GROMACS .gro file of C-alpha atoms in nm:
model
  437
    1MET     CA    1   8.771  -1.686   1.208
    2SER     CA    2   8.486  -1.931   1.273
    3ASP     CA    3   8.529  -2.306   1.302
    4LYS     CA    4   8.480  -2.483   0.970
    5ASN     CA    5   8.229  -2.727   1.120
    6GLN     CA    6   7.992  -2.458   1.247
    7LYS     CA    7   7.637  -2.403   1.127
    8GLN     CA    8   7.577  -2.196   0.817
    9LEU     CA    9   7.311  -1.934   0.755
   10ASN     CA   10   7.014  -1.967   0.523
   11ILE     CA   11   6.936  -1.641   0.341
   12GLY     CA   12   6.615  -1.556   0.158
   13VAL     CA   13   6.483  -1.229   0.021
   14LEU     CA   14   6.132  -1.084   0.027
   15LEU     CA   15   6.069  -0.925  -0.312
   16TYR     CA   16   5.843  -0.624  -0.263
   17ALA     CA   17   5.780  -0.341  -0.510
   18CYS     CA   18   6.087  -0.115  -0.543
   19GLY     CA   19   6.213  -0.175  -0.189
   20HIS     CA   20   6.108  -0.208   0.174
   21HIS     CA   21   6.175   0.152   0.272
   22GLN     CA   22   5.862   0.357   0.219
   23ALA     CA   23   6.063   0.627   0.041
   24ALA     CA   24   6.234   0.388  -0.203
   25TRP     CA   25   6.005   0.495  -0.484
   26LEU     CA   26   6.107   0.860  -0.438
   27MET     CA   27   6.476   0.799  -0.505
   28PRO     CA   28   6.612   0.939  -0.836
   29ASN     CA   29   6.714   0.591  -0.954
   30SER     CA   30   6.398   0.422  -0.825
   31SER     CA   31   6.263   0.104  -0.990
   32VAL     CA   32   5.902   0.210  -0.923
   33SER     CA   33   5.819   0.232  -1.294
   34ARG     CA   34   5.908  -0.137  -1.334
   35ILE     CA   35   5.693  -0.298  -1.063
   36GLY     CA   36   5.445  -0.410  -1.331
   37GLU     CA   37   5.717  -0.577  -1.543
   38ILE     CA   38   5.781  -0.947  -1.482
   39THR     CA   39   6.138  -0.909  -1.613
   40TYR     CA   40   6.207  -0.684  -1.313
   41TYR     CA   41   6.132  -0.966  -1.066
   42GLN     CA   42   6.318  -1.215  -1.280
   43GLU     CA   43   6.628  -0.994  -1.267
   44LEU     CA   44   6.602  -0.956  -0.889
   45ALA     CA   45   6.573  -1.334  -0.851
   46GLN     CA   46   6.875  -1.387  -1.075
   47LEU     CA   47   7.071  -1.141  -0.859
   48ALA     CA   48   6.968  -1.333  -0.547
   49GLU     CA   49   7.072  -1.660  -0.712
   50LYS     CA   50   7.409  -1.502  -0.796
   51GLY     CA   51   7.438  -1.446  -0.421
   52LEU     CA   52   7.353  -1.816  -0.360
   53PHE     CA   53   7.035  -1.729  -0.168
   54ASP     CA   54   6.811  -2.009  -0.048
   55ALA     CA   55   6.491  -1.850  -0.172
   56VAL     CA   56   6.298  -1.556  -0.307
   57PHE     CA   57   5.969  -1.497  -0.131
   58PHE     CA   58   5.652  -1.309  -0.223
   59ALA     CA   59   5.410  -1.187   0.043
   60ASP     CA   60   5.053  -1.120  -0.069
   61ASN     CA   61   4.754  -0.898  -0.003
   62GLN     CA   62   4.425  -0.965  -0.178
   63SER     CA   63   4.302  -0.607  -0.176
   64PHE     CA   64   4.416  -0.274  -0.314
   65PRO     CA   65   4.275   0.016  -0.109
   66ALA     CA   66   4.376   0.293  -0.357
   67LYS     CA   67   4.248   0.551  -0.108
   68SER     CA   68   4.559   0.767  -0.124
   69SER     CA   69   4.775   0.893  -0.408
   70THR     CA   70   5.071   0.720  -0.241
   71ASP     CA   71   4.918   0.371  -0.213
   72MET     CA   72   5.168   0.134  -0.376
   73PRO     CA   73   5.027  -0.136  -0.610
   74ALA     CA   74   5.288  -0.373  -0.466
   75PHE     CA   75   5.093  -0.693  -0.530
   76TRP     CA   76   5.064  -0.638  -0.905
   77PHE     CA   77   5.101  -1.006  -0.992
   78ASP     CA   78   4.975  -1.316  -0.816
   79PRO     CA   79   5.275  -1.481  -0.641
   80ILE     CA   80   5.222  -1.810  -0.825
   81VAL     CA   81   5.239  -1.631  -1.160
   82SER     CA   82   5.552  -1.437  -1.064
   83LEU     CA   83   5.728  -1.750  -0.940
   84SER     CA   84   5.635  -1.944  -1.254
   85ALA     CA   85   5.813  -1.679  -1.460
   86ILE     CA   86   6.111  -1.674  -1.224
   87ALA     CA   87   6.140  -2.054  -1.236
   88HIS     CA   88   6.216  -2.031  -1.608
   89VAL     CA   89   6.517  -1.801  -1.565
   90THR     CA   90   6.674  -1.958  -1.252
   91THR     CA   91   6.806  -2.305  -1.175
   92HIS     CA   92   6.864  -2.341  -0.799
   93ILE     CA   93   6.703  -2.072  -0.587
   94GLY     CA   94   6.393  -2.166  -0.386
   95LEU     CA   95   6.060  -2.004  -0.472
   96VAL     CA   96   5.814  -1.924  -0.191
   97ALA     CA   97   5.453  -1.816  -0.248
   98THR     CA   98   5.212  -1.685   0.015
   99ILE     CA   99   4.880  -1.872   0.037
  100SER     CA  100   4.584  -1.752   0.245
  101SER     CA  101   4.387  -2.033   0.407
  102THR     CA  102   4.102  -1.789   0.469
  103PHE     CA  103   4.039  -1.734   0.099
  104SER     CA  104   4.195  -2.030  -0.083
  105ASN     CA  105   4.062  -2.368  -0.188
  106PRO     CA  106   4.307  -2.641  -0.074
  107PHE     CA  107   4.257  -2.853  -0.385
  108THR     CA  108   4.336  -2.564  -0.621
  109ALA     CA  109   4.619  -2.424  -0.407
  110SER     CA  110   4.792  -2.761  -0.366
  111ARG     CA  111   4.755  -2.833  -0.738
  112GLN     CA  112   4.912  -2.499  -0.831
  113LEU     CA  113   5.202  -2.546  -0.591
  114LEU     CA  114   5.266  -2.906  -0.699
  115SER     CA  115   5.255  -2.803  -1.064
  116LEU     CA  116   5.512  -2.532  -0.998
  117ASP     CA  117   5.724  -2.772  -0.792
  118HIS     CA  118   5.742  -3.005  -1.092
  119LEU     CA  119   5.809  -2.717  -1.329
  120SER     CA  120   6.098  -2.595  -1.110
  121ASN     CA  121   6.234  -2.943  -1.028
  122GLY     CA  122   6.153  -2.921  -0.659
  123ARG     CA  123   6.218  -2.560  -0.560
  124ILE     CA  124   5.881  -2.454  -0.416
  125GLY     CA  125   5.780  -2.344  -0.069
  126TRP     CA  126   5.456  -2.195   0.056
  127ASN     CA  127   5.394  -1.946   0.335
  128LEU     CA  128   5.061  -2.010   0.508
  129VAL     CA  129   4.879  -1.698   0.631
  130THR     CA  130   4.527  -1.628   0.756
  131SER     CA  131   4.515  -1.272   0.609
  132MET     CA  132   4.482  -0.945   0.800
  133THR     CA  133   4.216  -0.708   0.666
  134ASP     CA  134   3.844  -0.688   0.610
  135LEU     CA  135   3.918  -0.521   0.276
  136GLU     CA  136   4.049  -0.858   0.158
  137ALA     CA  137   3.740  -1.033   0.290
  138LEU     CA  138   3.519  -0.799   0.086
  139ASN     CA  139   3.679  -0.939  -0.230
  140HIS     CA  140   3.579  -1.293  -0.132
  141SER     CA  141   3.204  -1.264  -0.071
  142MET     CA  142   3.253  -1.196   0.303
  143GLU     CA  143   3.145  -0.897   0.511
  144MET     CA  144   3.458  -0.922   0.726
  145LEU     CA  145   3.732  -1.162   0.822
  146PRO     CA  146   3.641  -1.451   1.051
  147ASP     CA  147   3.766  -1.386   1.404
  148HIS     CA  148   4.124  -1.473   1.494
  149ASN     CA  149   4.051  -1.810   1.654
  150GLU     CA  150   3.831  -1.924   1.367
  151ARG     CA  151   4.090  -1.819   1.109
  152TYR     CA  152   4.350  -2.040   1.275
  153GLU     CA  153   4.104  -2.326   1.307
  154ILE     CA  154   4.045  -2.300   0.931
  155ALA     CA  155   4.422  -2.275   0.872
  156ALA     CA  156   4.494  -2.594   1.065
  157GLU     CA  157   4.240  -2.791   0.865
  158PHE     CA  158   4.360  -2.629   0.542
  159ALA     CA  159   4.722  -2.733   0.610
  160LYS     CA  160   4.615  -3.088   0.692
  161VAL     CA  161   4.426  -3.121   0.363
  162MET     CA  162   4.712  -2.962   0.167
  163ASN     CA  163   4.961  -3.215   0.304
  164ARG     CA  164   4.737  -3.507   0.216
  165LEU     CA  165   4.688  -3.375  -0.138
  166PHE     CA  166   5.060  -3.306  -0.180
  167THR     CA  167   5.135  -3.675  -0.129
  168SER     CA  168   4.813  -3.835  -0.254
  169TRP     CA  169   5.003  -4.028  -0.524
  170ASP     CA  170   5.352  -4.071  -0.661
  171LYS     CA  171   5.490  -4.025  -1.010
  172LYS     CA  172   5.599  -4.390  -1.006
  173HIS     CA  173   5.230  -4.481  -1.030
  174PHE     CA  174   5.224  -4.324  -1.376
  175LEU     CA  175   5.322  -4.639  -1.571
  176HIS     CA  176   5.254  -4.547  -1.935
  177ASP     CA  177   5.304  -4.919  -2.004
  178ARG     CA  178   5.207  -4.975  -2.366
  179LYS     CA  179   5.286  -5.345  -2.362
  180ASN     CA  180   5.046  -5.424  -2.078
  181LYS     CA  181   4.807  -5.144  -2.172
  182LYS     CA  182   4.829  -4.973  -1.833
  183ILE     CA  183   4.864  -4.596  -1.800
  184ILE     CA  184   4.851  -4.583  -1.420
  185ASN     CA  185   4.872  -4.818  -1.125
  186ASP     CA  186   4.520  -4.744  -1.007
  187ASP     CA  187   4.549  -4.971  -0.703
  188ASP     CA  188   4.793  -4.727  -0.542
  189ILE     CA  189   4.609  -4.401  -0.623
  190ASN     CA  190   4.325  -4.341  -0.380
  191ALA     CA  191   4.091  -4.064  -0.275
  192ILE     CA  192   4.176  -3.879   0.047
  193ASN     CA  193   3.805  -3.846   0.139
  194HIS     CA  194   3.846  -3.550   0.373
  195HIS     CA  195   3.522  -3.444   0.545
  196GLY     CA  196   3.598  -3.162   0.788
  197LYS     CA  197   3.422  -2.863   0.939
  198HIS     CA  198   3.549  -2.618   0.676
  199PHE     CA  199   3.658  -2.833   0.380
  200LYS     CA  200   3.529  -3.139   0.201
  201VAL     CA  201   3.775  -3.278  -0.051
  202LYS     CA  202   3.752  -3.617  -0.219
  203GLY     CA  203   4.090  -3.623  -0.396
  204PRO     CA  204   4.334  -3.744  -0.502
  205SER     CA  205   4.518  -3.452  -0.659
  206THR     CA  206   4.548  -3.441  -1.036
  207THR     CA  207   4.923  -3.391  -0.984
  208PRO     CA  208   5.165  -3.643  -0.830
  209SER     CA  209   5.394  -3.563  -0.540
  210SER     CA  210   5.686  -3.339  -0.623
  211PRO     CA  211   6.059  -3.402  -0.674
  212GLN     CA  212   6.113  -3.301  -0.309
  213GLY     CA  213   5.815  -3.505  -0.182
  214ARG     CA  214   5.609  -3.200  -0.099
  215PRO     CA  215   5.676  -2.825  -0.102
  216VAL     CA  216   5.850  -2.669   0.198
  217ALA     CA  217   5.595  -2.531   0.447
  218MET     CA  218   5.662  -2.186   0.593
  219GLN     CA  219   5.453  -1.998   0.850
  220ALA     CA  220   5.463  -1.643   0.984
  221GLY     CA  221   5.211  -1.607   1.268
  222ALA     CA  222   5.347  -1.476   1.599
  223SER     CA  223   5.034  -1.519   1.812
  224SER     CA  224   4.994  -1.824   2.035
  225GLN     CA  225   4.767  -1.977   1.770
  226GLY     CA  226   5.020  -1.899   1.498
  227ILE     CA  227   5.304  -2.059   1.689
  228ALA     CA  228   5.089  -2.366   1.764
  229LEU     CA  229   5.006  -2.397   1.394
  230ALA     CA  230   5.376  -2.374   1.305
  231THR     CA  231   5.465  -2.661   1.538
  232GLN     CA  232   5.207  -2.879   1.364
  233TYR     CA  233   5.281  -2.805   1.001
  234ALA     CA  234   5.578  -2.574   0.936
  235ASP     CA  235   5.928  -2.669   0.826
  236ALA     CA  236   6.048  -2.314   0.901
  237VAL     CA  237   5.901  -1.985   1.021
  238TYR     CA  238   5.942  -1.620   0.934
  239SER     CA  239   5.955  -1.389   1.237
  240VAL     CA  240   5.964  -1.022   1.330
  241SER     CA  241   6.236  -0.931   1.582
  242TRP     CA  242   6.355  -0.581   1.660
  243ASN     CA  243   6.642  -0.699   1.880
  244PHE     CA  244   6.812  -1.006   2.023
  245LYS     CA  245   6.583  -1.012   2.327
  246GLN     CA  246   6.272  -1.038   2.110
  247ALA     CA  247   6.434  -1.302   1.887
  248GLN     CA  248   6.530  -1.506   2.192
  249SER     CA  249   6.177  -1.480   2.331
  250PHE     CA  250   6.029  -1.605   2.005
  251ARG     CA  251   6.268  -1.903   1.996
  252GLU     CA  252   6.169  -1.991   2.353
  253LYS     CA  253   5.796  -1.970   2.273
  254LEU     CA  254   5.838  -2.188   1.966
  255ASP     CA  255   6.046  -2.448   2.150
  256GLN     CA  256   5.802  -2.456   2.441
  257GLN     CA  257   5.511  -2.515   2.204
  258LEU     CA  258   5.710  -2.784   2.024
  259GLN     CA  259   5.748  -2.971   2.353
  260LEU     CA  260   5.369  -2.982   2.380
  261SER     CA  261   5.324  -3.112   2.025
  262LYS     CA  262   5.299  -3.474   1.913
  263ASN     CA  263   5.638  -3.460   1.743
  264ASN     CA  264   5.839  -3.287   2.015
  265SER     CA  265   6.176  -3.398   1.880
  266ARG     CA  266   6.132  -3.186   1.568
  267TYR     CA  267   6.340  -2.872   1.506
  268ILE     CA  268   6.189  -2.575   1.322
  269LYS     CA  269   6.418  -2.317   1.163
  270ILE     CA  270   6.355  -1.948   1.231
  271PHE     CA  271   6.424  -1.673   0.977
  272PRO     CA  272   6.384  -1.322   1.123
  273GLY     CA  273   6.344  -1.033   0.881
  274LEU     CA  274   6.665  -0.834   0.824
  275VAL     CA  275   6.717  -0.482   0.687
  276THR     CA  276   7.075  -0.384   0.600
  277TYR     CA  277   7.253  -0.063   0.506
  278VAL     CA  278   7.612  -0.152   0.420
  279ALA     CA  279   7.915   0.044   0.298
  280GLU     CA  280   8.290   0.072   0.350
  281THR     CA  281   8.234   0.284   0.663
  282TYR     CA  282   7.952   0.324   0.914
  283GLU     CA  283   7.909   0.689   0.814
  284LYS     CA  284   7.856   0.601   0.448
  285ALA     CA  285   7.613   0.322   0.541
  286TYR     CA  286   7.413   0.549   0.772
  287ALA     CA  287   7.399   0.815   0.501
  288LYS     CA  288   7.205   0.569   0.283
  289LYS     CA  289   6.937   0.533   0.551
  290GLU     CA  290   6.935   0.905   0.627
  291LYS     CA  291   6.875   0.994   0.263
  292LEU     CA  292   6.570   0.767   0.250
  293ASP     CA  293   6.431   0.881   0.586
  294LYS     CA  294   6.454   1.248   0.490
  295ALA     CA  295   6.266   1.184   0.164
  296LEU     CA  296   5.966   1.019   0.332
  297PRO     CA  297   5.660   1.239   0.401
  298VAL     CA  298   5.560   1.219   0.767
  299GLU     CA  299   5.198   1.160   0.666
  300THR     CA  300   5.296   0.837   0.488
  301ALA     CA  301   5.490   0.712   0.788
  302LEU     CA  302   5.200   0.791   1.023
  303LYS     CA  303   4.959   0.603   0.797
  304GLN     CA  304   5.174   0.290   0.823
  305LEU     CA  305   5.197   0.323   1.203
  306SER     CA  306   4.819   0.363   1.221
  307PHE     CA  307   4.778   0.035   1.035
  308PHE     CA  308   5.027  -0.148   1.256
  309ILE     CA  309   4.863  -0.042   1.584
  310GLN     CA  310   4.504  -0.025   1.453
  311GLN     CA  311   4.438   0.333   1.564
  312ASP     CA  312   4.462   0.679   1.409
  313CYS     CA  313   4.800   0.843   1.478
  314GLN     CA  314   4.771   1.140   1.243
  315ASN     CA  315   4.725   1.395   1.523
  316TRP     CA  316   5.004   1.266   1.748
  317GLU     CA  317   5.269   1.522   1.845
  318LEU     CA  318   5.581   1.419   1.655
  319ASP     CA  319   5.837   1.532   1.912
  320GLU     CA  320   5.656   1.400   2.218
  321PRO     CA  321   5.688   1.049   2.363
  322VAL     CA  322   5.471   0.781   2.204
  323PRO     CA  323   5.132   0.769   2.382
  324SER     CA  324   5.047   0.461   2.589
  325LEU     CA  325   4.938   0.158   2.386
  326LEU     CA  326   4.725  -0.140   2.474
  327PRO     CA  327   4.905  -0.446   2.612
  328VAL     CA  328   4.952  -0.713   2.348
  329GLU     CA  329   4.698  -0.937   2.523
  330ASP     CA  330   4.422  -0.686   2.442
  331PHE     CA  331   4.529  -0.620   2.083
  332THR     CA  332   4.312  -0.779   1.813
  333GLY     CA  333   4.526  -0.706   1.504
  334PRO     CA  334   4.843  -0.877   1.373
  335VAL     CA  335   5.037  -0.963   1.689
  336GLY     CA  336   5.395  -0.999   1.560
  337ARG     CA  337   5.433  -0.644   1.434
  338TYR     CA  338   5.250  -0.499   1.736
  339GLU     CA  339   5.480  -0.684   1.978
  340THR     CA  340   5.774  -0.542   1.786
  341ILE     CA  341   5.648  -0.185   1.824
  342LEU     CA  342   5.598  -0.237   2.198
  343GLU     CA  343   5.954  -0.375   2.221
  344ILE     CA  344   6.095  -0.073   2.032
  345ILE     CA  345   5.917   0.158   2.276
  346ARG     CA  346   6.047  -0.034   2.581
  347ASP     CA  347   6.396  -0.050   2.432
  348THR     CA  348   6.442   0.310   2.313
  349HIS     CA  349   6.169   0.527   2.477
  350PRO     CA  350   6.129   0.711   2.146
  351THR     CA  351   5.940   1.019   2.044
  352VAL     CA  352   5.678   0.960   1.777
  353ARG     CA  353   5.920   1.091   1.514
  354GLU     CA  354   6.193   0.854   1.630
  355LEU     CA  355   5.955   0.558   1.627
  356LEU     CA  356   5.859   0.640   1.268
  357GLY     CA  357   6.227   0.635   1.176
  358TYR     CA  358   6.268   0.286   1.320
  359LEU     CA  359   5.968   0.161   1.122
  360ASN     CA  360   6.041   0.326   0.786
  361ALA     CA  361   6.208   0.020   0.633
  362GLY     CA  362   6.071  -0.321   0.716
  363GLY     CA  363   5.832  -0.201   0.984
  364GLY     CA  364   6.055  -0.278   1.283
  365HIS     CA  365   6.254  -0.578   1.165
  366PHE     CA  366   6.614  -0.629   1.281
  367THR     CA  367   6.814  -0.347   1.119
  368LEU     CA  368   7.192  -0.343   1.076
  369ILE     CA  369   7.394  -0.042   0.962
  370GLY     CA  370   7.767  -0.045   0.901
  371THR     CA  371   8.056  -0.221   0.733
  372PRO     CA  372   8.032  -0.582   0.612
  373GLU     CA  373   8.236  -0.690   0.915
  374ASP     CA  374   8.004  -0.508   1.158
  375ILE     CA  375   7.692  -0.655   1.003
  376VAL     CA  376   7.825  -1.010   0.980
  377ASP     CA  377   7.936  -0.993   1.345
  378GLN     CA  378   7.571  -0.954   1.444
  379MET     CA  379   7.438  -1.212   1.199
  380GLU     CA  380   7.694  -1.461   1.329
  381TYR     CA  381   7.601  -1.388   1.690
  382TRP     CA  382   7.231  -1.452   1.626
  383LEU     CA  383   7.312  -1.777   1.445
  384LEU     CA  384   7.553  -1.917   1.703
  385SER     CA  385   7.326  -1.808   1.989
  386GLY     CA  386   7.046  -2.017   1.840
  387VAL     CA  387   6.787  -1.740   1.796
  388ALA     CA  388   6.811  -1.744   1.414
  389ASP     CA  389   6.894  -2.011   1.157
  390GLY     CA  390   6.910  -1.755   0.880
  391PHE     CA  391   6.743  -1.433   0.773
  392ASN     CA  392   6.471  -1.313   0.539
  393LEU     CA  393   6.634  -1.012   0.376
  394MET     CA  394   6.422  -0.697   0.329
  395PRO     CA  395   6.634  -0.461   0.118
  396PRO     CA  396   6.541  -0.093   0.161
  397VAL     CA  397   6.586  -0.024  -0.213
  398PHE     CA  398   6.573  -0.262  -0.510
  399PRO     CA  399   6.802  -0.346  -0.675
  400ASN     CA  400   7.067  -0.131  -0.501
  401SER     CA  401   7.046  -0.272  -0.147
  402LEU     CA  402   7.032  -0.628  -0.278
  403GLU     CA  403   7.337  -0.561  -0.495
  404ASP     CA  404   7.518  -0.425  -0.189
  405PHE     CA  405   7.435  -0.736   0.013
  406VAL     CA  406   7.556  -0.973  -0.259
  407ALA     CA  407   7.873  -0.774  -0.331
  408LEU     CA  408   7.976  -0.682   0.024
  409ILE     CA  409   7.808  -0.903   0.286
  410VAL     CA  410   7.805  -1.241   0.110
  411PRO     CA  411   8.187  -1.249   0.069
  412GLU     CA  412   8.233  -1.169   0.440
  413LEU     CA  413   7.990  -1.447   0.534
  414GLN     CA  414   8.180  -1.689   0.311
  415LYS     CA  415   8.514  -1.576   0.453
  416ARG     CA  416   8.392  -1.688   0.797
  417ASN     CA  417   8.241  -2.012   0.663
  418LEU     CA  418   7.896  -1.892   0.767
  419TYR     CA  419   7.752  -1.933   0.419
  420ARG     CA  420   7.776  -2.161   0.119
  421THR     CA  421   8.017  -2.100  -0.169
  422THR     CA  422   7.812  -2.312  -0.409
  423TYR     CA  423   7.474  -2.483  -0.416
  424ASP     CA  424   7.525  -2.840  -0.291
  425GLY     CA  425   7.174  -2.964  -0.377
  426HIS     CA  426   6.897  -2.872  -0.613
  427THR     CA  427   6.566  -2.871  -0.424
  428PHE     CA  428   6.452  -2.616  -0.169
  429ARG     CA  429   6.455  -2.894   0.091
  430ASP     CA  430   6.819  -2.961   0.002
  431HIS     CA  431   6.908  -2.596   0.062
  432LEU     CA  432   6.744  -2.595   0.407
  433GLY     CA  433   6.883  -2.934   0.507
  434LEU     CA  434   6.537  -3.092   0.523
  435GLU     CA  435   6.463  -3.452   0.439
  436LYS     CA  436   6.245  -3.542   0.143
  437ILE     CA  437   5.889  -3.619   0.252
   0.00000   0.00000   0.00000
């Protein structure tokens, strides 16, 4: 039994189509037919709130290739729209939207997030990304994405402008004073007058600062530029870690970069992705994964691997060792996932077929299979070792895997005092133990 004064985990869930396993849609009880229904996402969020989760999170992709009959229209709704609907049927759970600094206008994005933060009484967070594909760029009057360094230069300026707009004026300056005929205190509402390389914004925002001061800032980049950006602007980060070694390495990189930053006393929470298969016995839990893996066409799995490593894998021999890959220093695609694949290869020396099995759900995120006790043992170890402050849950199948987590894993976490038994605050900042800004 853990000490009652120990740290507790933060748990969020990434809502994605009918589940994070690529074969989820092929299951007999699949939710695939509902991915275009907003009530589906509302129900998943309510289930997560029943489990006292800190947040639901939507990733985003601003393109739809539709080049294959198995391409999933997973980003059916804009995250802001989905979260607006979810806000109306929940009362406590945090709501995190993904915002691309490469394609977004900081005035519009900050206004939308502030509006939703007011609507939800302070439950909003935003995940800053720079986007990954040229297909997205082609939908935004660009021939291709800006190069990696330029994207992060844009992102840093974008985040700076967003923060200034988030707090450009306070609700207390809205006087609506009929007696003295004053609607606002105009002396305390001023333009931000930002004139940068990539953005020029006069301000102030049309919307006052939120009930939590400003929305919680999340970040997910694993490159050196991404980590540097996180230390400047993020309250917490999402990470990809296959094993404890990789999670520990990421914590060390983040802490080292924090020491070089202006505010080197700051602590940033880390939430690795987590895939779970849970049941009363290990055998029953493993059978859930095995059923999904067997249903997945190899061609679909190879297509995902090709995207992750930015080369064609379709002709690779399935039962031979994985061919040599470029070192991460020479890789020009998304670094976090690529580092994870290299770590899996170093850790397990897999055949191509085995590597595909590791990537089928969550693309290489930390995966736990077993009883509630087995799974919580590992979650507790990561927390108390300091490599994770919580997890971003990536259920293989919705709603089944999320139901399993809430029914089986949450009670075991609570039994060990690793997790809340009730919401103590209301805002997303309250849940994460962050001060109002």
